[in-house]
Amino acid sequence: MKAYPLVAGLIFATSAVAETPTLTVYAPDYFASEWGPGPGIETAFEERCGCDLVYKTGELLPRLLLEGEKTEADVAIGFNSDITKKARESGLFAPHGLDTSALTLPVDWSDDTFLPFNYAHTAFIYDNTKITEPLTSFDALLEAPDDLRLVIQDPRSSISGLALVLWVNHVYGDEAADAWAKLAPKIVTVTKGWSESYGMFTDGEADMVLSYTTSPAYHIIAEEDLTKSAAIFEEGHYFMVELAAKLAGTDNPDLADQFMAFILTEEFQSMIPTSNWSFPAALPKDAWPDGFQDLPVPEKVLFYSEDEAAAMRDEAIEAWRSALSQ
Amino acid sequence: MAQRAVAITTATLVAGMVLLPVAAVLWRGGGPGTLGPADWAALRFTLWQAAVSAGLSVALAVPVARALSRRSFPGRVALIALMGAPFILPVIVAILGLLAVFGGRGLINQIGAPLGLPRLDIYGYHGVIIAHVFFNLPLAVRLLLQGWQDIPAERFRLAASLGAPVWRVLEWPMLRRICPGAFTVIFVICLGSFAVALTLGGGPRATTVELAIYQAFRFDFDLGKAATLAALQLALGLAAGAFALRVAPKGGFGVGLDRQIDRWDGTGVAARLADSLWIALAAGFLLLPLLSVALAGLPGLAKMPPEVWAAAARSLALALGATALTLALALPLLTGAGETAALMGISVSGLVLGTGYFLLLQPVIRPGDAALPVTMLVNALMALPFVIRILRPGLEGARRDYARLAASLGLSGWHLWRIVYLPRLRRPLGFAAGLTAALSMGDLGVITLFADGDNATLPLQIYRLMGSYQMESARAAALLLLALSLGLFWVFDRGGRLHAAA
Amino acid sequence: MLQLERLRLVQGDFELSADITITAPITALLGPSGAGKSTLLNTIAGFTPPTAGRVIWRGEEITPRAPMERPVAMLFQDNNLFPHLDVTRNLALALTRGSPTREARDRTAEALARVGLPGYENRKPSELSGGQQSRVALARVLLQARPLMLLDEPFAALGPALKFEMLDLVAEVAAENGLQVIMVSHDPQDAARIANEAAVVADGAVTPPEPTAELMRSPPPSLASYLGIDGTP
């Protein structure tokens, strides 16, 4: 079998380094990929710690829960606040012991275990050359003509899709079902994940796509394309934060602590905007890159605690499902 | 008989390789989960769309394969190879390609709108069916085309000289033999549909069992439920396999002398016109979305990140490994029972299979280290049913026609395979190997569960690029994937045909 | 000398009994299609095991033996050659599993020359005419060098002239090599041409062989009705 030497080489290459201590960081696939923030963070941290930082990717929480106490992970990065309840209940994580007063989030944050490293707001992105009169409220979106083509993600398979149903719940409360009924005719389709939706939007198949307030920054900075904007709604936007945590059973507690502390440094934080394409969690606005400083952001930020999110998730998804199944 | 023992061993092995991981997930989840009304609704929809998609794919494949089998035109071979491409595209790429043609802003609406034609709205149940036919029609056409090629030329000559209706005496009996198997394989593929059904179905109406599994796994971490749903998929796949075994009559045609098929029927103008129309329709339906994938990829080709090339090399190695493994598993399994055992591999959710292997391997080896071998194994298990479906008729034919001659010459065991069966199976082997290689190239599969950053495959790299907003590079990588998959397919398929005519 | 001792063949509704001894150099099995001529031949060759009874060759029972271990070489109705192998490889399989040795090549060339096809070594079967394919198949049987040759209507697809030519050739090479021949035919003319004796397979039974000329002159009722004659000469 010709493939064998190559495969074997790949297997053994990853386990060759032995002398220097290794910090194993579990991260979502996008984070550790060549085009995510992972590689830059790895280089910067390895210079500080004299260690080897290794990413392991995959479905973050399911993988950790599968491995349980036996996990190799020292640190896990990339949780979303809407599903941390399950993570916390697993008892796999230890308090980070850091002073979080330097956080620059638009919401108060005082979690002793899960440390934010970036955030954004759920938002609808549109092409400002095609939609010249921006929608300024969720109500306006609901009342928009039905030929406005929206594409969203499925809350059962996508974290941004879940954020949307929580957003609708936050804005409309008991009338969420009616809101969905009004939105339904405009929703061209629902996709499994964010990439399918965003691809449909950039292909022109949809006028608006569910994404983040920070999405236009990629087009502005990387492509010098000023045509993509986020519609800012006066009712407020649902807040999405990504988190890191230290494993209680880590073999390298000192390195893990060092990495957690590194997250809050300016060096780490200043890498976030143009690699994660989101707002840094602990960096004053004047230190953000140009394209980010000018991004329109909502005045009002909506957010559910993990307990609230967990409690209303099933109901919110059901409201979405029954309205869109008509 | 030694051969029978080998078959039973391999069948048990394959069944074990599927059942063990599912059992592991079930065990880890603390027993079977309970299914709610939404799950049963998903099950009903899954069954319905799979049955309709498979039925339509096979029904449409009949006129197309018939037309392709009896017409010769320049580029016929290339067309047949190209038409196989949808089957091997990564889902996300295929969806965008389909929408570029059939979407709200797609080619058809762009041409139709100025002409005052009604708008085509692809999203809905019909969209799911169209997408599944797009994926599976090529496979059905190839399976049926093989059926036509297996009718010896002598029979056509005989039918012509007797003035017998070719459809009734030759084609219908062949279709009755081939179609149930083709239907089953496609039905089982469609059982596992998720992203395609959801996106083209236009929303949660088009919820499949696979989505429920994903949700149970990813958000609820309810492994018991995930495994229960996977077991349900498995049962459906096996039921479909048993059905095909019962329905398909045994036997077939005697052997011909491998001459190219010359036919004496269908020479009328109407028949020629109908054949041309079918070929043109199928080619347009299958090739336009591919063309759009190719065109979308061209601009980004020049500045493709180097990591994409590394991933491409890894995917190539993976594909070749999976091909070798699949053929090694397939050859002993070319029996009815073996075919049913093999159906298990594709029936069951790749996610559950991957999770099961994760659980099984975890105590022994770091899962990340096993990412590529496990992906290879799962790819092989998934390709096995197609490969067996492709090879079985050929082997049965070779047995029927040459077993006595071989026995009177004292050929048995390895000599029998080397001298008689493998050469007789050359054409289907090439096709099967090409299909496996291409399928394995395009499969995102379980690598997402295990990947450790530096062992990404090409499809995974495409998803990563898209996840990082790099749509242009992602499209270019998709074009590379398409080209490599087709290239692999072509090399194997061609290898099987070269010199096989004489 | 081949004895079929209280042989019974049962396959579903089909039943055939035979209790005969075949001694003539060339014996024809005559009868309507479906009577079981080919099945009987398959039993002699070892492809179809009998339900009861014994097959005895020169005093030795061969009933349990595999086809390869019997003194039998057979020409089938079709599929006598592997289409993917050239003539030499096809013929050499009678001598060796591996690639043909020098000696095997010499012997195949010799056999080919004997059946009137010198220089056809490198052709594929599909490049040969029907008659030429029959000749190659006959050459293969010669190379197998078994004392008993079975013919299951191998020349049925040939035209009458070609068929008689082939039958004559069979008779010739059988005589040269001292082979006993049993041939199946539904056409009495075939039998009349080369068979010394003939037996009738009909109505579930096989009649003892008798000289072909005599059988034709006064056919038993089963043969007569098959031939469409009323039994009077």
Tab-separated table of N, CA, C and O in Angstrom, chain B residues 35-124:
chain	number	residue	atom	x	y	z
B	35	LEU	N	-36.943	8.484	22.114
B	35	LEU	CA	-37.148	9.312	20.942
B	35	LEU	C	-38.466	10.066	21.067
B	35	LEU	O	-39.475	9.490	21.469
B	36	GLY	N	-38.429	11.340	20.743
B	36	GLY	CA	-39.631	12.170	20.831
B	36	GLY	C	-40.354	12.235	19.505
B	36	GLY	O	-39.896	11.672	18.513
B	37	PRO	N	-41.503	12.929	19.481
B	37	PRO	CA	-42.288	13.043	18.242
B	37	PRO	C	-41.483	13.673	17.103
B	37	PRO	O	-41.623	13.285	15.938
B	38	ALA	N	-40.597	14.650	17.453
B	38	ALA	CA	-39.796	15.289	16.411
B	38	ALA	C	-38.872	14.265	15.748
B	38	ALA	O	-38.622	14.316	14.543
B	39	ASP	N	-38.375	13.325	16.552
B	39	ASP	CA	-37.471	12.301	15.996
B	39	ASP	C	-38.222	11.388	15.031
B	39	ASP	O	-37.703	11.008	13.983
B	40	TRP	N	-39.469	11.041	15.431
B	40	TRP	CA	-40.245	10.157	14.546
B	40	TRP	C	-40.619	10.874	13.267
B	40	TRP	O	-40.631	10.293	12.191
B	41	ALA	N	-40.902	12.192	13.404
B	41	ALA	CA	-41.191	12.979	12.200
B	41	ALA	C	-39.967	12.987	11.295
B	41	ALA	O	-40.071	12.840	10.069
B	42	ALA	N	-38.791	13.161	11.906
B	42	ALA	CA	-37.545	13.154	11.135
B	42	ALA	C	-37.362	11.803	10.448
B	42	ALA	O	-36.948	11.733	9.283
B	43	LEU	N	-37.710	10.744	11.153
B	43	LEU	CA	-37.562	9.410	10.583
B	43	LEU	C	-38.478	9.232	9.372
B	43	LEU	O	-38.066	8.725	8.327
B	44	ARG	N	-39.727	9.712	9.524
B	44	ARG	CA	-40.665	9.591	8.405
B	44	ARG	C	-40.151	10.362	7.187
B	44	ARG	O	-40.141	9.863	6.067
B	45	PHE	N	-39.704	11.590	7.435
B	45	PHE	CA	-39.216	12.391	6.319
B	45	PHE	C	-37.990	11.724	5.685
B	45	PHE	O	-37.858	11.660	4.456
B	46	THR	N	-37.120	11.212	6.524
B	46	THR	CA	-35.900	10.572	6.021
B	46	THR	C	-36.244	9.410	5.083
B	46	THR	O	-35.696	9.286	3.986
B	47	LEU	N	-37.179	8.581	5.557
B	47	LEU	CA	-37.596	7.430	4.757
B	47	LEU	C	-38.208	7.872	3.436
B	47	LEU	O	-37.880	7.357	2.365
B	48	TRP	N	-39.089	8.853	3.531
B	48	TRP	CA	-39.808	9.318	2.352
B	48	TRP	C	-38.833	9.865	1.311
B	48	TRP	O	-38.848	9.458	0.147
B	49	GLN	N	-37.966	10.777	1.762
B	49	GLN	CA	-37.080	11.407	0.778
B	49	GLN	C	-36.096	10.389	0.204
B	49	GLN	O	-35.746	10.449	-0.978
B	50	ALA	N	-35.664	9.439	1.022
B	50	ALA	CA	-34.711	8.443	0.525
B	50	ALA	C	-35.374	7.561	-0.534
B	50	ALA	O	-34.788	7.267	-1.582
B	51	ALA	N	-36.634	7.160	-0.254
B	51	ALA	CA	-37.326	6.286	-1.202
B	51	ALA	C	-37.584	7.015	-2.521
B	51	ALA	O	-37.325	6.485	-3.604
B	52	VAL	N	-38.082	8.262	-2.425
B	52	VAL	CA	-38.392	9.004	-3.645
B	52	VAL	C	-37.103	9.320	-4.414
B	52	VAL	O	-37.042	9.165	-5.641
B	53	SER	N	-36.088	9.765	-3.687
B	53	SER	CA	-34.830	10.112	-4.359
B	53	SER	C	-34.254	8.896	-5.083
B	53	SER	O	-33.808	8.993	-6.235
B	54	ALA	N	-34.263	7.752	-4.392
B	54	ALA	CA	-33.673	6.555	-4.990
B	54	ALA	C	-34.515	6.090	-6.183
B	54	ALA	O	-33.977	5.746	-7.248
B	55	GLY	N	-35.839	6.121	-5.999
B	55	GLY	CA	-36.721	5.685	-7.078
B	55	GLY	C	-36.541	6.536	-8.326
B	55	GLY	O	-36.391	6.026	-9.441
B	56	LEU	N	-36.496	7.843	-8.106
B	56	LEU	CA	-36.386	8.757	-9.240
B	56	LEU	C	-35.011	8.645	-9.899
B	56	LEU	O	-34.893	8.677	-11.133
B	57	SER	N	-33.988	8.513	-9.077
B	57	SER	CA	-32.629	8.395	-9.635
B	57	SER	C	-32.548	7.181	-10.559
B	57	SER	O	-32.006	7.255	-11.664
B	58	VAL	N	-33.097	6.058	-10.085
B	58	VAL	CA	-33.016	4.834	-10.881
B	58	VAL	C	-33.906	4.946	-12.123
B	58	VAL	O	-33.504	4.575	-13.229
B	59	ALA	N	-35.113	5.506	-11.937
B	59	ALA	CA	-36.031	5.610	-13.075
B	59	ALA	C	-35.438	6.492	-14.174
B	59	ALA	O	-35.504	6.154	-15.360
B	60	LEU	N	-34.844	7.615	-13.767
B	60	LEU	CA	-34.259	8.505	-14.769
B	60	LEU	C	-33.004	7.904	-15.388
B	60	LEU	O	-32.658	8.196	-16.532
B	61	ALA	N	-32.338	7.068	-14.603
B	61	ALA	CA	-31.100	6.471	-15.113
B	61	ALA	C	-31.390	5.497	-16.257
B	61	ALA	O	-30.536	5.276	-17.116
B	62	VAL	N	-32.602	4.920	-16.281
B	62	VAL	CA	-32.908	3.923	-17.313
B	62	VAL	C	-32.786	4.504	-18.731
B	62	VAL	O	-31.988	4.008	-19.522
B	63	PRO	N	-33.536	5.577	-19.046
B	63	PRO	CA	-33.384	6.106	-20.417
B	63	PRO	C	-31.991	6.669	-20.692
B	63	PRO	O	-31.503	6.567	-21.821
B	64	VAL	N	-31.367	7.259	-19.652
B	64	VAL	CA	-30.051	7.857	-19.872
B	64	VAL	C	-29.015	6.768	-20.156
B	64	VAL	O	-28.236	6.858	-21.119
B	65	ALA	N	-29.019	5.729	-19.332
B	65	ALA	CA	-28.033	4.656	-19.518
B	65	ALA	C	-28.279	3.938	-20.840
B	65	ALA	O	-27.351	3.567	-21.558
B	66	ARG	N	-29.557	3.754	-21.167
B	66	ARG	CA	-29.896	3.088	-22.417
B	66	ARG	C	-29.387	3.904	-23.601
B	66	ARG	O	-28.776	3.371	-24.533
B	67	ALA	N	-29.604	5.216	-23.519
B	67	ALA	CA	-29.139	6.091	-24.593
B	67	ALA	C	-27.617	6.030	-24.695
B	67	ALA	O	-27.059	5.909	-25.795
B	68	LEU	N	-26.955	6.080	-23.540
B	68	LEU	CA	-25.489	6.063	-23.568
B	68	LEU	C	-24.950	4.726	-24.064
B	68	LEU	O	-23.896	4.658	-24.677
B	69	SER	N	-25.724	3.657	-23.784
B	69	SER	CA	-25.212	2.336	-24.156
B	69	SER	C	-25.316	2.090	-25.653
B	69	SER	O	-24.577	1.291	-26.209
B	70	ARG	N	-26.258	2.758	-26.323
B	70	ARG	CA	-26.428	2.407	-27.729
B	70	ARG	C	-26.069	3.540	-28.686
B	70	ARG	O	-26.264	3.421	-29.875
B	71	ARG	N	-25.572	4.643	-28.151
B	71	ARG	CA	-25.126	5.712	-29.048
B	71	ARG	C	-23.634	5.887	-28.878
B	71	ARG	O	-23.121	5.815	-27.765
B	72	SER	N	-22.967	6.134	-29.973
B	72	SER	CA	-21.570	6.515	-29.834
B	72	SER	C	-21.419	7.899	-30.424
B	72	SER	O	-22.019	8.228	-31.446
B	73	PHE	N	-20.692	8.731	-29.707
B	73	PHE	CA	-20.461	10.088	-30.182
B	73	PHE	C	-19.132	10.542	-29.605
B	73	PHE	O	-18.672	9.992	-28.604
B	74	PRO	N	-18.510	11.514	-30.210
B	74	PRO	CA	-17.216	11.957	-29.687
B	74	PRO	C	-17.382	12.495	-28.273
B	74	PRO	O	-18.353	13.208	-27.995
B	75	GLY	N	-16.475	12.131	-27.390
B	75	GLY	CA	-16.530	12.629	-26.016
B	75	GLY	C	-17.433	11.807	-25.117
B	75	GLY	O	-17.679	12.175	-23.981
B	76	ARG	N	-17.919	10.666	-25.625
B	76	ARG	CA	-18.828	9.844	-24.825
B	76	ARG	C	-18.162	9.365	-23.546
B	76	ARG	O	-18.733	9.450	-22.452
B	77	VAL	N	-16.930	8.866	-23.683
B	77	VAL	CA	-16.215	8.333	-22.519
B	77	VAL	C	-15.967	9.439	-21.498
B	77	VAL	O	-16.178	9.271	-20.291
B	78	ALA	N	-15.550	10.612	-21.997
B	78	ALA	CA	-15.290	11.739	-21.090
B	78	ALA	C	-16.570	12.166	-20.393
B	78	ALA	O	-16.575	12.455	-19.197
B	79	LEU	N	-17.665	12.155	-21.137
B	79	LEU	CA	-18.942	12.555	-20.553
B	79	LEU	C	-19.332	11.609	-19.423
B	79	LEU	O	-19.744	12.039	-18.345
B	80	ILE	N	-19.162	10.317	-19.674
B	80	ILE	CA	-19.531	9.335	-18.650
B	80	ILE	C	-18.681	9.543	-17.399
B	80	ILE	O	-19.178	9.496	-16.278
B	81	ALA	N	-17.396	9.814	-17.591
B	81	ALA	CA	-16.517	10.028	-16.438
B	81	ALA	C	-16.914	11.305	-15.700
B	81	ALA	O	-17.035	11.315	-14.476
B	82	LEU	N	-17.150	12.365	-16.453
B	82	LEU	CA	-17.499	13.653	-15.835
B	82	LEU	C	-18.811	13.575	-15.083
B	82	LEU	O	-18.987	14.180	-14.037
B	83	MET	N	-19.737	12.804	-15.643
B	83	MET	CA	-21.050	12.714	-15.030
B	83	MET	C	-20.984	12.077	-13.653
B	83	MET	O	-21.898	12.228	-12.855
B	84	GLY	N	-19.884	11.384	-13.388
B	84	GLY	CA	-19.749	10.762	-12.074
B	84	GLY	C	-19.351	11.743	-10.989
B	84	GLY	O	-19.368	11.422	-9.808
B	85	ALA	N	-18.988	12.956	-11.387
B	85	ALA	CA	-18.398	13.887	-10.436
B	85	ALA	C	-19.307	14.333	-9.293
B	85	ALA	O	-18.835	14.471	-8.178
B	86	PRO	N	-20.608	14.575	-9.517
B	86	PRO	CA	-21.413	15.069	-8.402
B	86	PRO	C	-21.336	14.156	-7.196
B	86	PRO	O	-21.308	14.603	-6.056
B	87	PHE	N	-21.267	12.871	-7.484
B	87	PHE	CA	-21.262	11.862	-6.445
B	87	PHE	C	-20.106	12.051	-5.469
B	87	PHE	O	-20.168	11.645	-4.319
B	88	ILE	N	-19.019	12.661	-5.942
B	88	ILE	CA	-17.805	12.694	-5.135
B	88	ILE	C	-17.488	14.080	-4.600
B	88	ILE	O	-16.491	14.276	-3.961
B	89	LEU	N	-18.359	15.052	-4.882
B	89	LEU	CA	-18.094	16.401	-4.384
B	89	LEU	C	-18.379	16.499	-2.894
B	89	LEU	O	-19.321	15.895	-2.407
B	90	PRO	N	-17.587	17.309	-2.174
B	90	PRO	CA	-17.977	17.586	-0.794
B	90	PRO	C	-19.320	18.302	-0.800
B	90	PRO	O	-19.600	19.110	-1.699
B	91	VAL	N	-20.123	17.991	0.191
B	91	VAL	CA	-21.501	18.467	0.210
B	91	VAL	C	-21.602	19.977	0.037
B	91	VAL	O	-22.379	20.474	-0.776
B	92	ILE	N	-20.778	20.705	0.763
B	92	ILE	CA	-20.910	22.158	0.772
B	92	ILE	C	-20.647	22.723	-0.622
B	92	ILE	O	-21.321	23.635	-1.086
B	93	VAL	N	-19.684	22.138	-1.312
B	93	VAL	CA	-19.342	22.598	-2.650
B	93	VAL	C	-20.472	22.264	-3.626
B	93	VAL	O	-20.871	23.078	-4.461
B	94	ALA	N	-20.999	21.068	-3.480
B	94	ALA	CA	-22.071	20.642	-4.372
B	94	ALA	C	-23.304	21.517	-4.195
B	94	ALA	O	-23.971	21.886	-5.165
B	95	ILE	N	-23.613	21.868	-2.947
B	95	ILE	CA	-24.788	22.703	-2.690
B	95	ILE	C	-24.626	24.045	-3.408
B	95	ILE	O	-25.527	24.506	-4.107
B	96	LEU	N	-23.442	24.652	-3.254
B	96	LEU	CA	-23.237	25.959	-3.882
B	96	LEU	C	-23.266	25.831	-5.408
B	96	LEU	O	-23.777	26.718	-6.091
B	97	GLY	N	-22.744	24.737	-5.917
B	97	GLY	CA	-22.799	24.520	-7.361
B	97	GLY	C	-24.224	24.370	-7.864
B	97	GLY	O	-24.614	24.950	-8.874
B	98	LEU	N	-25.016	23.602	-7.124
B	98	LEU	CA	-26.424	23.411	-7.500
B	98	LEU	C	-27.176	24.731	-7.473
B	98	LEU	O	-27.956	25.043	-8.384
B	99	LEU	N	-26.919	25.509	-6.413
B	99	LEU	CA	-27.656	26.767	-6.284
B	99	LEU	C	-27.263	27.759	-7.356
B	99	LEU	O	-28.069	28.590	-7.767
B	100	ALA	N	-26.026	27.671	-7.831
B	100	ALA	CA	-25.602	28.576	-8.895
B	100	ALA	C	-26.431	28.339	-10.157
B	100	ALA	O	-26.564	29.230	-10.996
B	101	VAL	N	-26.983	27.151	-10.296
B	101	VAL	CA	-27.809	26.863	-11.467
B	101	VAL	C	-29.299	26.945	-11.144
B	101	VAL	O	-30.064	27.597	-11.854
B	102	PHE	N	-29.688	26.310	-10.034
B	102	PHE	CA	-31.118	26.186	-9.745
B	102	PHE	C	-31.603	27.167	-8.688
B	102	PHE	O	-32.789	27.215	-8.379
B	103	GLY	N	-30.702	27.928	-8.078
B	103	GLY	CA	-31.073	28.803	-6.971
B	103	GLY	C	-31.921	29.974	-7.425
B	103	GLY	O	-32.171	30.178	-8.617
B	104	GLY	N	-32.369	30.767	-6.445
B	104	GLY	CA	-33.209	31.918	-6.732
B	104	GLY	C	-32.527	32.893	-7.689
B	104	GLY	O	-33.166	33.508	-8.532
B	105	ARG	N	-31.197	33.036	-7.536
B	105	ARG	CA	-30.447	33.907	-8.429
B	105	ARG	C	-29.612	33.074	-9.401
B	105	ARG	O	-28.607	33.541	-9.919
B	106	GLY	N	-30.028	31.851	-9.572
B	106	GLY	CA	-29.235	30.929	-10.384
B	106	GLY	C	-29.446	31.132	-11.876
B	106	GLY	O	-30.271	31.940	-12.315
B	107	LEU	N	-28.682	30.372	-12.621
B	107	LEU	CA	-28.664	30.482	-14.077
B	107	LEU	C	-30.068	30.379	-14.689
B	107	LEU	O	-30.455	31.182	-15.530
B	108	ILE	N	-30.830	29.392	-14.227
B	108	ILE	CA	-32.132	29.140	-14.844
B	108	ILE	C	-33.062	30.334	-14.648
B	108	ILE	O	-33.720	30.793	-15.583
B	109	ASN	N	-33.071	30.877	-13.435
B	109	ASN	CA	-33.928	32.041	-13.203
B	109	ASN	C	-33.416	33.265	-13.945
B	109	ASN	O	-34.199	34.109	-14.373
B	110	GLN	N	-32.095	33.363	-14.095
B	110	GLN	CA	-31.556	34.516	-14.804
B	110	GLN	C	-31.917	34.479	-16.289
B	110	GLN	O	-32.121	35.506	-16.913
B	111	ILE	N	-31.965	33.258	-16.824
B	111	ILE	CA	-32.359	33.137	-18.227
B	111	ILE	C	-33.871	33.243	-18.353
B	111	ILE	O	-34.397	33.869	-19.270
B	112	GLY	N	-34.560	32.646	-17.375
B	112	GLY	CA	-36.012	32.552	-17.466
B	112	GLY	C	-36.728	33.867	-17.225
B	112	GLY	O	-37.720	34.167	-17.890
B	113	ALA	N	-36.219	34.673	-16.292
B	113	ALA	CA	-36.930	35.893	-15.909
B	113	ALA	C	-37.186	36.836	-17.097
B	113	ALA	O	-38.325	37.268	-17.303
B	114	PRO	N	-36.153	37.167	-17.891
B	114	PRO	CA	-36.414	38.068	-19.028
B	114	PRO	C	-37.389	37.469	-20.038
B	114	PRO	O	-38.048	38.200	-20.776
B	115	LEU	N	-37.474	36.144	-20.068
B	115	LEU	CA	-38.381	35.497	-21.021
B	115	LEU	C	-39.793	35.365	-20.450
B	115	LEU	O	-40.676	34.803	-21.085
B	116	GLY	N	-39.957	35.854	-19.236
B	116	GLY	CA	-41.272	35.792	-18.629
B	116	GLY	C	-41.656	34.424	-18.097
B	116	GLY	O	-42.822	34.158	-17.837
B	117	LEU	N	-40.676	33.549	-17.930
B	117	LEU	CA	-40.977	32.221	-17.394
B	117	LEU	C	-41.233	32.334	-15.891
B	117	LEU	O	-40.714	33.233	-15.236
B	118	PRO	N	-42.059	31.440	-15.355
B	118	PRO	CA	-42.298	31.490	-13.909
B	118	PRO	C	-40.989	31.211	-13.153
B	118	PRO	O	-40.141	30.450	-13.617
B	119	ARG	N	-40.864	31.831	-12.008
B	119	ARG	CA	-39.663	31.654	-11.206
B	119	ARG	C	-39.543	30.228	-10.692
B	119	ARG	O	-40.519	29.642	-10.250
B	120	LEU	N	-38.344	29.721	-10.773
B	120	LEU	CA	-38.091	28.405	-10.203
B	120	LEU	C	-37.665	28.594	-8.754
B	120	LEU	O	-36.716	29.320	-8.476
B	121	ASP	N	-38.426	27.992	-7.848
B	121	ASP	CA	-38.015	28.047	-6.451
B	121	ASP	C	-37.553	26.657	-6.037
B	121	ASP	O	-38.342	25.729	-5.934
B	122	ILE	N	-36.259	26.536	-5.811
B	122	ILE	CA	-35.683	25.212	-5.583
B	122	ILE	C	-35.961	24.699	-4.166
B	122	ILE	O	-35.991	23.506	-3.926
B	123	TYR	N	-36.207	25.631	-3.224
B	123	TYR	CA	-36.251	25.207	-1.819
B	123	TYR	C	-37.571	24.547	-1.479
B	123	TYR	O	-38.629	25.128	-1.687
B	124	GLY	N	-37.502	23.360	-0.991
B	124	GLY	CA	-38.710	22.609	-0.645
B	124	GLY	C	-38.415	21.133	-0.838
B	124	GLY	O	-37.280	20.758	-1.158
